[in-house]
GROMACS .gro file of C-alpha atoms in nm:
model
  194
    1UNK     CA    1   2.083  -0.140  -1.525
    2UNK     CA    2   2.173  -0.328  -1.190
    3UNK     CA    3   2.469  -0.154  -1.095
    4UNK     CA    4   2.503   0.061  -0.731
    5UNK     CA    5   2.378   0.449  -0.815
    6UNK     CA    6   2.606   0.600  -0.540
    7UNK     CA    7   2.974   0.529  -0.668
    8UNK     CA    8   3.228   0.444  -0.403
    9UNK     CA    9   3.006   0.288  -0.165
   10UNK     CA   10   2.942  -0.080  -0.152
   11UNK     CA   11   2.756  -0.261  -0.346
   12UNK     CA   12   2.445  -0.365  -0.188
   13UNK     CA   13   2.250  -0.659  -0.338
   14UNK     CA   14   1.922  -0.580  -0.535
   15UNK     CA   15   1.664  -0.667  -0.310
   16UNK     CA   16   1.785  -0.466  -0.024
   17UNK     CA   17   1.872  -0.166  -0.284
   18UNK     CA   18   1.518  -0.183  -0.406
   19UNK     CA   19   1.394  -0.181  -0.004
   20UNK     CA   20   1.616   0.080   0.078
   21UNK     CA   21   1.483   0.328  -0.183
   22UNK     CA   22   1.128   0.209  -0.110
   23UNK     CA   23   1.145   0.288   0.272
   24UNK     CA   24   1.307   0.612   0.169
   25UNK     CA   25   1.036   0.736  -0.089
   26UNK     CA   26   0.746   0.543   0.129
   27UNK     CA   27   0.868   0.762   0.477
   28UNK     CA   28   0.857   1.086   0.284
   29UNK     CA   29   0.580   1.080   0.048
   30UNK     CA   30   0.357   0.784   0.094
   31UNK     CA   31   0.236   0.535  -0.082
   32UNK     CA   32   0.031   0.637  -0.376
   33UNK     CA   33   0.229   0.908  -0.473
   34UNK     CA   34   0.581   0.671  -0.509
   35UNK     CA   35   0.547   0.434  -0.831
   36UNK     CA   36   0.776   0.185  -0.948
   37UNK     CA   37   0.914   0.304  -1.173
   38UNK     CA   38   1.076   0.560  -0.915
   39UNK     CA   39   1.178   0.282  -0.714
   40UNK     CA   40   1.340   0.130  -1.000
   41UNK     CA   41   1.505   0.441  -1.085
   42UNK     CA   42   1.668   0.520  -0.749
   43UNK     CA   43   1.761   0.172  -0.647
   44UNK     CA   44   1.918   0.177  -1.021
   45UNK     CA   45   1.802  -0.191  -1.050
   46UNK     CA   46   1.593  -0.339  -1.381
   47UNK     CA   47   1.188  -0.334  -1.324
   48UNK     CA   48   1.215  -0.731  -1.363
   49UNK     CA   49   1.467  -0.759  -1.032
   50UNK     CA   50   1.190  -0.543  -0.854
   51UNK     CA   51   0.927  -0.759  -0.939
   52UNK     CA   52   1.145  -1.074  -0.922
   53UNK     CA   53   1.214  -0.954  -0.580
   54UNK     CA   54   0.851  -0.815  -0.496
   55UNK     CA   55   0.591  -0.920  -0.735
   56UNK     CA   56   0.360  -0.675  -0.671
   57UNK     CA   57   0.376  -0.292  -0.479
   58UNK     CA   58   0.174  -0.414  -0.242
   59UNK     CA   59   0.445  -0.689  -0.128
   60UNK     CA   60   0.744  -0.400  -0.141
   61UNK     CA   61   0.543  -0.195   0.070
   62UNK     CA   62   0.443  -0.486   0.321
   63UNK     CA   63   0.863  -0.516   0.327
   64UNK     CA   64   0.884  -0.145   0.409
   65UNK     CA   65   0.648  -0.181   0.691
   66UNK     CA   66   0.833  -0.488   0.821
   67UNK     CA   67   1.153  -0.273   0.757
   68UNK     CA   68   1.005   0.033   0.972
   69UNK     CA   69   0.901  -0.218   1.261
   70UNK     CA   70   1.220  -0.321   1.232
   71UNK     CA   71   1.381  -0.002   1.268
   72UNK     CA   72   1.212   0.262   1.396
   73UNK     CA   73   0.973   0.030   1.660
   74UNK     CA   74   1.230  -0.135   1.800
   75UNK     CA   75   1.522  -0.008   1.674
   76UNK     CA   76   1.493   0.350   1.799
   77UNK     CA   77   1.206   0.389   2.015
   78UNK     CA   78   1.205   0.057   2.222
   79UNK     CA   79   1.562   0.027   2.234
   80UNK     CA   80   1.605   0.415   2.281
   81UNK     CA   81   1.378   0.415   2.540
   82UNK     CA   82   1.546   0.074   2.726
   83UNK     CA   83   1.920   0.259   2.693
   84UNK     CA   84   1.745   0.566   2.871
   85UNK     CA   85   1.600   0.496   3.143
   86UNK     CA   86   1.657   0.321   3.484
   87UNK     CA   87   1.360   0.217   3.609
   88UNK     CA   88   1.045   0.042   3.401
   89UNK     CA   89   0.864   0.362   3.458
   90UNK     CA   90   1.168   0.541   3.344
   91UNK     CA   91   1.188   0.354   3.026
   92UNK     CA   92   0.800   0.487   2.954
   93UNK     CA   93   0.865   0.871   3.014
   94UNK     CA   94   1.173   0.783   2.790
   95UNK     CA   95   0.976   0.711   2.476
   96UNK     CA   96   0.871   1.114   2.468
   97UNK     CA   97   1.245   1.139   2.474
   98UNK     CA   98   1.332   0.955   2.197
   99UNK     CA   99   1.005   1.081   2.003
  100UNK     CA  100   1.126   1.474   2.122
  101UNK     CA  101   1.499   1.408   1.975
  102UNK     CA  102   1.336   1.258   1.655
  103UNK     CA  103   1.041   1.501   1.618
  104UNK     CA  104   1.353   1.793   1.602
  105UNK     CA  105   1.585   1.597   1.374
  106UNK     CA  106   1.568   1.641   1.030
  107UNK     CA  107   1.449   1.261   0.971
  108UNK     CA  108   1.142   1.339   1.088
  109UNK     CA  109   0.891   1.168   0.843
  110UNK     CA  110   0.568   1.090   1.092
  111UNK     CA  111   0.456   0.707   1.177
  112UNK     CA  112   0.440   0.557   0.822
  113UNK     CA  113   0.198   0.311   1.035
  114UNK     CA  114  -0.049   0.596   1.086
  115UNK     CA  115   0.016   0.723   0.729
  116UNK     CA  116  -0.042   0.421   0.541
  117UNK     CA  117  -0.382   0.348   0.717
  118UNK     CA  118  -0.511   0.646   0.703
  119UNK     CA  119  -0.378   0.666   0.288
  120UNK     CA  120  -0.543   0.345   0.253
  121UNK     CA  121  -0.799   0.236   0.485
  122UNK     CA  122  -0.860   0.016   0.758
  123UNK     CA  123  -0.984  -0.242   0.509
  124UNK     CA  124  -0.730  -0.284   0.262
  125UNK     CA  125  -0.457  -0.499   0.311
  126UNK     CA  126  -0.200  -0.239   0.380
  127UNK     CA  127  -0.417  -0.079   0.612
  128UNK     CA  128  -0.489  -0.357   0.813
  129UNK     CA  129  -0.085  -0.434   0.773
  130UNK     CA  130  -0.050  -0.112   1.010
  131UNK     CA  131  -0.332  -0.209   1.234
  132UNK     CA  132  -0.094  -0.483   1.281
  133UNK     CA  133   0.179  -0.312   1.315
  134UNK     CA  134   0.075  -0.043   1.560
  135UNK     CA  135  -0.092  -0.335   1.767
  136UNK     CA  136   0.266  -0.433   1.795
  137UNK     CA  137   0.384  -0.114   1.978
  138UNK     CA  138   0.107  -0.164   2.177
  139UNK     CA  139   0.178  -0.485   2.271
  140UNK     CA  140   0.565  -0.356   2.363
  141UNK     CA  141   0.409  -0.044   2.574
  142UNK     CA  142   0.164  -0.342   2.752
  143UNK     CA  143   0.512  -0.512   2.828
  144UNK     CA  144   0.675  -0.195   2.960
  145UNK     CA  145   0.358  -0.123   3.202
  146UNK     CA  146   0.333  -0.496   3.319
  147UNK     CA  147   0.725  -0.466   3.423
  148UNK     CA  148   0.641  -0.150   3.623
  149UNK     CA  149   0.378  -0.314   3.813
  150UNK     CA  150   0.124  -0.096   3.662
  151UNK     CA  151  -0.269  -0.224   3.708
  152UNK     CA  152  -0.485  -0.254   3.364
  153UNK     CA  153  -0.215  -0.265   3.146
  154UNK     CA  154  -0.443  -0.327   2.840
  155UNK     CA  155  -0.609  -0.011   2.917
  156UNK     CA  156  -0.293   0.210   3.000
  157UNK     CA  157  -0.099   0.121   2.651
  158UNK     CA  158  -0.427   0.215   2.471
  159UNK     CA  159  -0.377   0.535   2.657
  160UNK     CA  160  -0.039   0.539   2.582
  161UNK     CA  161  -0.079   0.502   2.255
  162UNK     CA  162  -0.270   0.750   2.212
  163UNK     CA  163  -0.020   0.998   2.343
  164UNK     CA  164   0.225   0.844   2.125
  165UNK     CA  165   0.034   0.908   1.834
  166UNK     CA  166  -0.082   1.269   1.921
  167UNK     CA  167   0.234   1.345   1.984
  168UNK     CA  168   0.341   1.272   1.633
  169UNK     CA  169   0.072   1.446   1.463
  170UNK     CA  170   0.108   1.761   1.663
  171UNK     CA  171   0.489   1.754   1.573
  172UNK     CA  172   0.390   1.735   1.219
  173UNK     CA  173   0.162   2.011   1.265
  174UNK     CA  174   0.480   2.183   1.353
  175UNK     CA  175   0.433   2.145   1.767
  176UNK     CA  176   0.830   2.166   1.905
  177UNK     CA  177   0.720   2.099   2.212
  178UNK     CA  178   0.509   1.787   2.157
  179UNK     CA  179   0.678   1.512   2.309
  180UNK     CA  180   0.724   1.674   2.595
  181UNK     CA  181   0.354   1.785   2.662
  182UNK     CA  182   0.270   1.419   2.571
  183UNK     CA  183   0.540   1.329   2.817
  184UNK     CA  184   0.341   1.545   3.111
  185UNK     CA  185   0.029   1.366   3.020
  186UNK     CA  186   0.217   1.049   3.079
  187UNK     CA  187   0.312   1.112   3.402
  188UNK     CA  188  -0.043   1.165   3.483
  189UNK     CA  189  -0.111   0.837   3.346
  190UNK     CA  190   0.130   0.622   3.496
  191UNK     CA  191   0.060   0.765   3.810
  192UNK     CA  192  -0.332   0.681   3.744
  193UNK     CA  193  -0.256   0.266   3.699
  194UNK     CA  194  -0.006   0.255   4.044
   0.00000   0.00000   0.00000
């Protein structure tokens, strides 16, 4: 049962085929509603290799949320926002560009962050998992202010953040124009910590 489902394409090794179809299924539908046995299926490896690999969901969905810091924190919205702008301010206001070319793109699939705390609350493990991980951008957006000069840079990437997520759940409300109404608002803000 371990062989590659796509023919013609390298062969990946198991663990990252299992991840790979995990972080797919996980982005799209969440957590509850992917089992196993799905994950076995598309990553076309035996349910021992899963669990050989990830003994329990819980620690394959821990990976994907590793995997999504990984990739979509600082793969495409830090590093987006860095190859966009200029100036440390610049970099900010870039986020809501990054955020408005992903929020029209057909990957759109949310913050998995926001999704798997609120699917499993703030006290289970995965929840708190994604407290930790949205602490991170936090942290990042703390970074970005303290390199603009900003003042209360604990208080403006709460802020922040809170555009940042907005912004995400209007787009998934169907808002085209979120990012760059959140991107207004951040204007404001920046200009409020000078």
């Amino acid at each position: 049962m371990d062989s590659d489902p796509r023919p013609g394409t390298p062969r990946l090794p198991p663990r990252e085929r299992i991840l790979s179809a995990a972080y797919a299924l996980f982005s799209r539908r969440g957590i509850r509603d992917v089992g196993v046995d799905e994950v076995v299926a598309r990553s076309g490896v035996a349910k021992a290799t899963l669990y050989r690999h990830f003994p329990s969901k819980n620690d394959l969905v821990l990976a994907f949320l590793a995997r999504r810091e990984q990739e979509w924190t600082l793969g495409m919205v830090m590093a987006g926002a860095r190859r966009r702008g200029g100036t440390p301010e610049a970099r900010l206001l870039a986020i809501f560009d990054v955020f408005d070319e992903w929020f029209r793109g057909d990957d759109f699939d949310a913050c998995a962050f926001i999704n798997v705390l609120l699917e499993m609350g703030r006290e289970h493990p995965l929840g708190q998992a994604s407290i930790a991980h949205l602490d991170t951008i936090r942290c990042l957006v703390r970074g970005m202010a303290e390199e603009a000069g900003l003042r209360d840079t604990d208080g403006f990437a709460r802020s922040w953040h809170i555009l940042m997520k907005g912004s995400i759940i209007s787009a998934a409300e169907g808002d085209t124009e979120a990012a760059h109404r959140a991107r207004a608002m951040a204007s404001a803000l920046i200009e409020r910590h000078r």
